[in-house]
DNA sequence: CGCCAGGCCTTAC
DNA sequence: GTAAGGCATGGC
């Protein structure tokens, strides 16, 4: 495998790799030691398969070391948004004490840009489910239906293609622990496999239209659509209204509760700074969920 | 035992 | 357009 490093000087604002891949925004990365989400320090390697290439990454001081079946720099730059200027983004964020505490706690965390189909399926699986178990479902899907790839003497699994997931049965996915989400995953995979719609197309639309468009997939409502907008398609203004953020709105921003999803979303988006509200949301989510 | 988890679907109004 | 009820599963 090829190897290289990305020095801290190439990462505006630095990098917190563990927070980036263990904050519930991406379910594409796995640890060699298998200890995701246990709160244990991650001084080892994370791996994923993207574009058919094996990619391994670990944090070294304030930079990144990588091993890959290809030149990982462009791929990793895209997937982990390494070009995002974190200090500039933070400057555009309101001087709200909750937001600033969250930024301080996980400074260096970046938004991800997961592959659209993979992001779509993982967030369909996320409904009424804890982060750790969402991740476990993606591991199960990859091991059951993903293409095995050999690299460096190890076997890795790609994420299943739409065709492979569409060919799975609801019963099989229930056996993997997906519960009532199983038929949603099969039907959405079939829609993509048959060419009815491709989630990547939504990136060409204005943000609110993209969110609405994505709800055509089965198992995708406004919240899941917002997650795909933010964690895959690059709509950094998206603020998914999940249970944690709704609690934060009730406690800290009660005037932003406007009843409907669309109007509450607009209000909290402005409160969190507008253009980069999704960054603020992701820091706040991770901070609230991991404190104590 | 009950409650909750990065909600969505169907049905009824 | 909004409101209620059902839905799988595992951890606490």
Tab-separated table of C-alpha atoms (C1' of nucleotides) in Angstrom:
chain	number	residue	atom	x	y	z
A	1	UNK	CA	0.000	0.000	0.000
A	2	UNK	CA	1.045	3.584	-0.520
A	3	UNK	CA	1.778	5.687	2.534
A	4	UNK	CA	1.950	9.350	3.355
A	5	UNK	CA	1.214	12.097	5.818
A	6	UNK	CA	-0.832	15.262	5.826
A	7	UNK	CA	0.899	17.801	8.081
A	8	UNK	CA	-1.013	20.010	10.486
A	9	UNK	CA	-0.014	23.007	8.396
A	10	UNK	CA	-2.251	21.735	5.583
A	11	UNK	CA	-5.292	21.543	7.881
A	12	UNK	CA	-6.725	24.975	8.670
A	13	UNK	CA	-7.834	24.682	12.291
A	14	UNK	CA	-6.247	21.246	12.726
A	15	UNK	CA	-8.006	17.902	12.998
A	16	UNK	CA	-9.719	15.829	15.691
A	17	UNK	CA	-10.034	12.545	13.823
A	18	UNK	CA	-11.767	10.653	16.610
A	19	UNK	CA	-14.467	13.297	16.984
A	20	UNK	CA	-14.879	13.485	13.211
A	21	UNK	CA	-15.572	9.779	12.756
A	22	UNK	CA	-17.159	8.924	16.135
A	23	UNK	CA	-19.639	11.784	16.487
A	24	UNK	CA	-22.588	10.101	14.801
A	25	UNK	CA	-22.320	11.961	11.493
A	26	UNK	CA	-20.504	9.203	9.594
A	27	UNK	CA	-20.927	5.460	9.897
A	28	UNK	CA	-18.305	4.644	7.263
A	29	UNK	CA	-15.215	4.283	9.451
A	30	UNK	CA	-14.068	1.351	11.566
A	31	UNK	CA	-11.313	0.998	14.131
A	32	UNK	CA	-8.730	-1.750	13.956
A	33	UNK	CA	-9.238	-2.342	17.686
A	34	UNK	CA	-13.026	-2.461	17.311
A	35	UNK	CA	-13.540	-0.013	20.173
A	36	UNK	CA	-15.730	2.579	18.511
A	37	UNK	CA	-17.874	4.775	20.754
A	38	UNK	CA	-16.455	3.438	24.028
A	39	UNK	CA	-14.853	6.747	24.872
A	40	UNK	CA	-11.451	5.088	24.717
A	41	UNK	CA	-8.695	7.187	23.150
A	42	UNK	CA	-8.141	6.340	19.514
A	43	UNK	CA	-4.404	6.247	18.899
A	44	UNK	CA	-4.695	3.517	16.255
A	45	UNK	CA	-5.931	3.225	12.696
A	46	UNK	CA	-9.371	3.845	11.260
A	47	UNK	CA	-10.254	2.339	7.888
A	48	UNK	CA	-12.912	2.605	5.228
A	49	UNK	CA	-13.434	1.560	1.615
A	50	UNK	CA	-14.374	4.366	-0.761
A	51	UNK	CA	-14.345	4.435	-4.556
A	52	UNK	CA	-13.167	0.821	-4.376
A	53	UNK	CA	-9.994	1.835	-2.555
A	54	UNK	CA	-8.921	0.850	0.940
A	55	UNK	CA	-8.098	3.891	3.034
A	56	UNK	CA	-6.463	3.755	6.466
A	57	UNK	CA	-5.918	6.849	8.611
A	58	UNK	CA	-4.615	7.710	12.038
A	59	UNK	CA	-3.985	10.970	13.822
A	60	UNK	CA	-0.347	11.838	14.502
A	61	UNK	CA	0.094	14.928	16.644
A	62	UNK	CA	-2.018	17.513	14.804
A	63	UNK	CA	-1.708	15.877	11.401
A	64	UNK	CA	-2.774	12.657	9.696
A	65	UNK	CA	-0.877	9.568	8.598
A	66	UNK	CA	-2.404	7.369	5.910
A	67	UNK	CA	-2.015	4.039	4.118
A	68	UNK	CA	-4.028	3.268	1.026
A	69	UNK	CA	-4.352	1.322	-2.201
A	70	UNK	CA	-4.185	4.723	-3.928
A	71	UNK	CA	-2.998	8.276	-3.276
A	72	UNK	CA	-5.254	9.021	-0.310
A	73	UNK	CA	-4.787	12.775	-0.199
A	74	UNK	CA	-7.523	13.850	-2.645
A	75	UNK	CA	-9.929	11.184	-1.376
A	76	UNK	CA	-9.405	12.036	2.283
A	77	UNK	CA	-9.556	15.751	1.573
A	78	UNK	CA	-13.017	15.244	0.089
A	79	UNK	CA	-14.361	12.749	2.645
A	80	UNK	CA	-13.228	14.700	5.724
A	81	UNK	CA	-13.540	18.184	4.249
A	82	UNK	CA	-9.901	18.919	5.028
A	83	UNK	CA	-10.064	22.160	3.044
A	84	UNK	CA	-12.714	23.628	5.363
A	85	UNK	CA	-11.260	26.647	7.182
A	86	UNK	CA	-12.373	25.884	10.726
A	87	UNK	CA	-11.240	29.200	12.285
A	88	UNK	CA	-13.174	31.121	9.611
A	89	UNK	CA	-16.241	28.932	10.144
A	90	UNK	CA	-16.048	29.430	13.900
A	91	UNK	CA	-15.724	33.175	13.435
A	92	UNK	CA	-19.027	33.108	11.557
A	93	UNK	CA	-20.664	31.334	14.506
A	94	UNK	CA	-22.569	33.343	17.148
A	95	UNK	CA	-20.886	34.045	20.500
A	96	UNK	CA	-23.365	31.716	22.173
A	97	UNK	CA	-21.941	30.088	25.341
A	98	UNK	CA	-23.296	26.634	24.506
A	99	UNK	CA	-21.851	26.702	21.002
A	100	UNK	CA	-18.517	28.030	22.170
A	101	UNK	CA	-18.255	25.312	24.846
A	102	UNK	CA	-18.985	22.697	22.202
A	103	UNK	CA	-16.364	24.132	19.845
A	104	UNK	CA	-13.809	24.219	22.670
A	105	UNK	CA	-14.528	20.616	23.656
A	106	UNK	CA	-13.998	19.111	20.200
A	107	UNK	CA	-11.999	21.720	18.308
A	108	UNK	CA	-10.685	20.185	15.099
A	109	UNK	CA	-13.787	18.087	14.437
A	110	UNK	CA	-14.773	18.362	10.790
A	111	UNK	CA	-17.977	17.652	8.968
A	112	UNK	CA	-17.755	14.635	6.671
A	113	UNK	CA	-18.839	14.185	3.069
A	114	UNK	CA	-19.885	10.554	3.010
A	115	UNK	CA	-20.761	8.806	-0.276
A	116	UNK	CA	-24.452	9.665	-0.891
A	117	UNK	CA	-25.940	6.161	-1.129
A	118	UNK	CA	-24.045	5.003	1.942
A	119	UNK	CA	-25.098	8.088	3.891
A	120	UNK	CA	-28.707	7.620	2.796
A	121	UNK	CA	-28.857	3.990	3.940
A	122	UNK	CA	-27.088	4.637	7.231
A	123	UNK	CA	-29.477	7.431	8.174
A	124	UNK	CA	-32.515	5.363	7.171
A	125	UNK	CA	-31.145	2.895	9.708
A	126	UNK	CA	-30.731	5.687	12.280
A	127	UNK	CA	-34.452	6.095	13.047
A	128	UNK	CA	-35.097	5.638	16.789
A	129	UNK	CA	-31.700	4.003	17.232
A	130	UNK	CA	-28.547	4.740	19.218
A	131	UNK	CA	-25.365	5.799	17.446
A	132	UNK	CA	-23.458	2.673	18.487
A	133	UNK	CA	-26.128	0.385	17.043
A	134	UNK	CA	-26.467	2.353	13.815
A	135	UNK	CA	-22.765	1.750	13.315
A	136	UNK	CA	-23.160	-1.946	14.127
A	137	UNK	CA	-25.867	-2.218	11.462
A	138	UNK	CA	-23.531	-0.774	8.834
A	139	UNK	CA	-20.840	-3.285	9.831
A	140	UNK	CA	-23.377	-6.084	9.462
A	141	UNK	CA	-24.512	-4.843	6.049
A	142	UNK	CA	-20.931	-4.536	4.786
A	143	UNK	CA	-19.940	-8.003	5.997
A	144	UNK	CA	-23.091	-9.615	4.593
A	145	UNK	CA	-23.345	-7.883	1.208
A	146	UNK	CA	-20.183	-5.827	0.654
A	147	UNK	CA	-17.431	-6.750	-1.764
A	148	UNK	CA	-14.366	-8.113	0.077
A	149	UNK	CA	-11.112	-6.380	-0.830
A	150	UNK	CA	-7.619	-7.657	-0.016
A	151	UNK	CA	-4.967	-5.113	0.889
A	152	UNK	CA	-1.782	-5.369	2.928
A	153	UNK	CA	-2.574	-8.945	3.908
A	154	UNK	CA	-5.969	-8.013	5.402
A	155	UNK	CA	-9.532	-8.357	4.135
A	156	UNK	CA	-11.743	-5.273	4.070
A	157	UNK	CA	-15.379	-4.967	3.085
A	158	UNK	CA	-16.766	-2.261	0.847
A	159	UNK	CA	-20.275	-0.984	1.509
A	160	UNK	CA	-22.891	-2.898	-0.504
A	161	UNK	CA	-23.865	-1.555	-3.904
A	162	UNK	CA	-27.511	-0.569	-4.520
A	163	UNK	CA	-27.887	-3.738	-6.599
A	164	UNK	CA	-26.747	-6.006	-3.803
A	165	UNK	CA	-28.947	-4.348	-1.172
A	166	UNK	CA	-31.916	-4.334	-3.536
A	167	UNK	CA	-31.470	-8.088	-3.981
A	168	UNK	CA	-31.585	-8.685	-0.228
A	169	UNK	CA	-34.886	-9.661	1.356
A	170	UNK	CA	-36.653	-7.888	4.157
A	171	UNK	CA	-36.345	-11.033	6.279
A	172	UNK	CA	-32.573	-11.144	5.792
A	173	UNK	CA	-32.182	-7.543	6.921
A	174	UNK	CA	-34.410	-8.128	9.930
A	175	UNK	CA	-32.091	-10.987	10.864
A	176	UNK	CA	-29.246	-8.449	10.804
A	177	UNK	CA	-31.117	-6.426	13.424
A	178	UNK	CA	-32.560	-3.654	11.258
A	179	UNK	CA	-36.077	-4.141	12.613
A	180	UNK	CA	-38.810	-2.146	10.890
A	181	UNK	CA	-36.188	-0.281	8.843
A	182	UNK	CA	-35.502	-3.434	6.805
A	183	UNK	CA	-38.178	-2.859	4.119
A	184	UNK	CA	-37.202	0.824	3.887
A	185	UNK	CA	-33.602	-0.118	3.064
A	186	UNK	CA	-34.626	-2.723	0.473
A	187	UNK	CA	-37.082	-0.404	-1.270
A	188	UNK	CA	-34.766	2.611	-1.292
A	189	UNK	CA	-31.927	0.450	-2.640
A	190	UNK	CA	-34.263	-0.792	-5.365
A	191	UNK	CA	-35.163	2.784	-6.339
A	192	UNK	CA	-31.482	3.655	-6.712
A	193	UNK	CA	-30.585	0.382	-8.436
A	194	UNK	CA	-33.431	0.798	-10.930
A	195	UNK	CA	-32.354	4.335	-11.752
A	196	UNK	CA	-35.550	5.942	-10.439
A	197	UNK	CA	-33.510	8.418	-8.424
A	198	UNK	CA	-29.943	8.959	-7.259
A	199	UNK	CA	-29.416	10.761	-3.928
A	200	UNK	CA	-26.357	12.540	-5.364
A	201	UNK	CA	-28.675	14.454	-7.724
A	202	UNK	CA	-30.015	16.454	-4.785
A	203	UNK	CA	-26.680	18.278	-4.501
A	204	UNK	CA	-27.622	20.273	-7.611
A	205	UNK	CA	-30.754	21.737	-5.981
A	206	UNK	CA	-31.105	24.660	-3.569
A	207	UNK	CA	-30.898	23.416	0.031
A	208	UNK	CA	-34.573	23.328	1.029
A	209	UNK	CA	-35.581	21.804	-2.309
A	210	UNK	CA	-32.880	19.163	-1.897
A	211	UNK	CA	-34.220	18.221	1.525
A	212	UNK	CA	-37.735	17.874	0.148
A	213	UNK	CA	-36.543	15.927	-2.902
A	214	UNK	CA	-34.732	13.376	-0.746
A	215	UNK	CA	-37.944	12.457	1.084
A	216	UNK	CA	-39.017	10.523	-2.032
A	217	UNK	CA	-36.890	7.647	-0.766
A	218	UNK	CA	-38.721	5.215	1.495
A	219	UNK	CA	-37.795	5.645	5.143
A	220	UNK	CA	-36.624	9.218	4.552
A	221	UNK	CA	-38.453	12.057	6.257
A	222	UNK	CA	-37.291	15.629	6.801
A	223	UNK	CA	-34.798	14.776	9.551
A	224	UNK	CA	-33.043	11.953	7.685
A	225	UNK	CA	-33.044	14.092	4.544
A	226	UNK	CA	-31.333	16.864	6.493
A	227	UNK	CA	-28.643	14.447	7.681
A	228	UNK	CA	-27.890	13.436	4.086
A	229	UNK	CA	-27.833	17.114	3.076
A	230	UNK	CA	-25.332	17.944	5.828
A	231	UNK	CA	-23.177	14.822	6.106
A	232	UNK	CA	-22.972	13.883	2.443
A	233	UNK	CA	-24.064	16.603	0.035
A	234	UNK	CA	-22.247	19.602	1.498
A	235	UNK	CA	-25.215	21.720	2.611
A	236	UNK	CA	-23.407	23.178	5.614
A	237	UNK	CA	-26.451	25.234	6.612
A	238	UNK	CA	-28.619	22.157	7.303
A	239	UNK	CA	-29.704	21.601	10.912
A	240	UNK	CA	-31.234	18.149	11.390
A	241	UNK	CA	-33.931	18.341	14.077
A	242	UNK	CA	-33.327	15.172	16.064
A	243	UNK	CA	-34.296	14.466	19.654
A	244	UNK	CA	-31.105	16.024	21.048
A	245	UNK	CA	-31.416	19.257	19.099
A	246	UNK	CA	-35.127	19.484	19.882
A	247	UNK	CA	-34.230	19.198	23.568
A	248	UNK	CA	-31.597	21.915	23.145
A	249	UNK	CA	-34.179	24.131	21.414
A	250	UNK	CA	-36.613	23.612	24.291
A	251	UNK	CA	-33.930	24.430	26.877
A	252	UNK	CA	-31.819	27.114	25.220
A	253	UNK	CA	-33.674	28.478	22.161
A	254	UNK	CA	-37.402	28.133	22.963
A	255	UNK	CA	-38.348	31.025	20.671
A	256	UNK	CA	-37.047	28.953	17.725
A	257	UNK	CA	-39.798	26.340	18.168
A	258	UNK	CA	-42.206	27.359	15.412
A	259	UNK	CA	-44.284	24.197	15.324
A	260	UNK	CA	-43.530	22.805	11.886
A	261	UNK	CA	-40.217	21.208	10.946
A	262	UNK	CA	-39.570	23.648	8.105
A	263	UNK	CA	-40.168	26.791	10.153
A	264	UNK	CA	-38.357	25.577	13.267
A	265	UNK	CA	-35.463	24.523	11.043
A	266	UNK	CA	-35.246	27.999	9.536
A	267	UNK	CA	-35.345	29.686	12.926
A	268	UNK	CA	-32.653	27.534	14.546
A	269	UNK	CA	-30.544	27.779	11.386
A	270	UNK	CA	-30.473	31.564	11.732
A	271	UNK	CA	-29.789	31.292	15.467
A	272	UNK	CA	-26.797	29.014	14.825
A	273	UNK	CA	-25.266	31.382	12.303
A	274	UNK	CA	-26.929	30.626	8.974
A	275	UNK	CA	-24.357	29.611	6.382
A	276	UNK	CA	-22.430	27.243	8.704
A	277	UNK	CA	-25.273	26.365	11.073
A	278	UNK	CA	-24.721	22.674	10.348
A	279	UNK	CA	-21.198	22.893	11.756
A	280	UNK	CA	-22.550	24.492	14.934
A	281	UNK	CA	-25.270	21.852	15.121
A	282	UNK	CA	-22.796	18.991	14.805
A	283	UNK	CA	-20.507	20.351	17.515
A	284	UNK	CA	-23.505	20.975	19.764
A	285	UNK	CA	-24.948	17.501	19.146
A	286	UNK	CA	-21.671	15.747	19.941
A	287	UNK	CA	-21.053	17.920	22.985
A	288	UNK	CA	-24.519	17.407	24.464
A	289	UNK	CA	-24.495	13.684	23.778
A	290	UNK	CA	-21.103	13.004	25.364
A	291	UNK	CA	-21.075	15.298	28.408
A	292	UNK	CA	-21.148	13.707	31.883
B	1	DC	C1'	-40.869	-4.074	34.318
B	2	DG	C1'	-40.813	0.740	31.700
B	3	DC	C1'	-38.335	4.167	29.040
B	4	DC	C1'	-35.513	5.662	25.316
B	5	DA	C1'	-32.769	5.902	20.982
B	6	DG	C1'	-29.817	11.267	15.250
B	7	DG	C1'	-38.190	8.963	13.080
B	8	DC	C1'	-41.109	7.311	9.509
B	9	DC	C1'	-45.357	5.296	7.817
B	10	DT	C1'	-50.290	5.042	7.484
B	11	DT	C1'	-54.607	6.767	8.576
B	12	DA	C1'	-57.916	10.193	9.990
B	13	DC	C1'	-59.438	14.904	10.189
C	1	DG	C1'	-51.553	20.767	6.045
C	2	DT	C1'	-51.294	18.650	11.218
C	3	DA	C1'	-52.161	14.821	14.982
C	4	DA	C1'	-52.324	10.180	16.706
C	5	DG	C1'	-50.831	5.252	16.818
C	6	DG	C1'	-47.787	1.479	15.450
C	7	DC	C1'	-43.423	-0.123	14.724
C	8	DA	C1'	-38.125	-3.650	16.098
C	9	DT	C1'	-34.460	-3.956	18.936
C	10	DG	C1'	-31.246	-3.716	22.806
C	11	DG	C1'	-29.325	-1.171	26.912
C	12	DC	C1'	-30.243	0.570	31.220
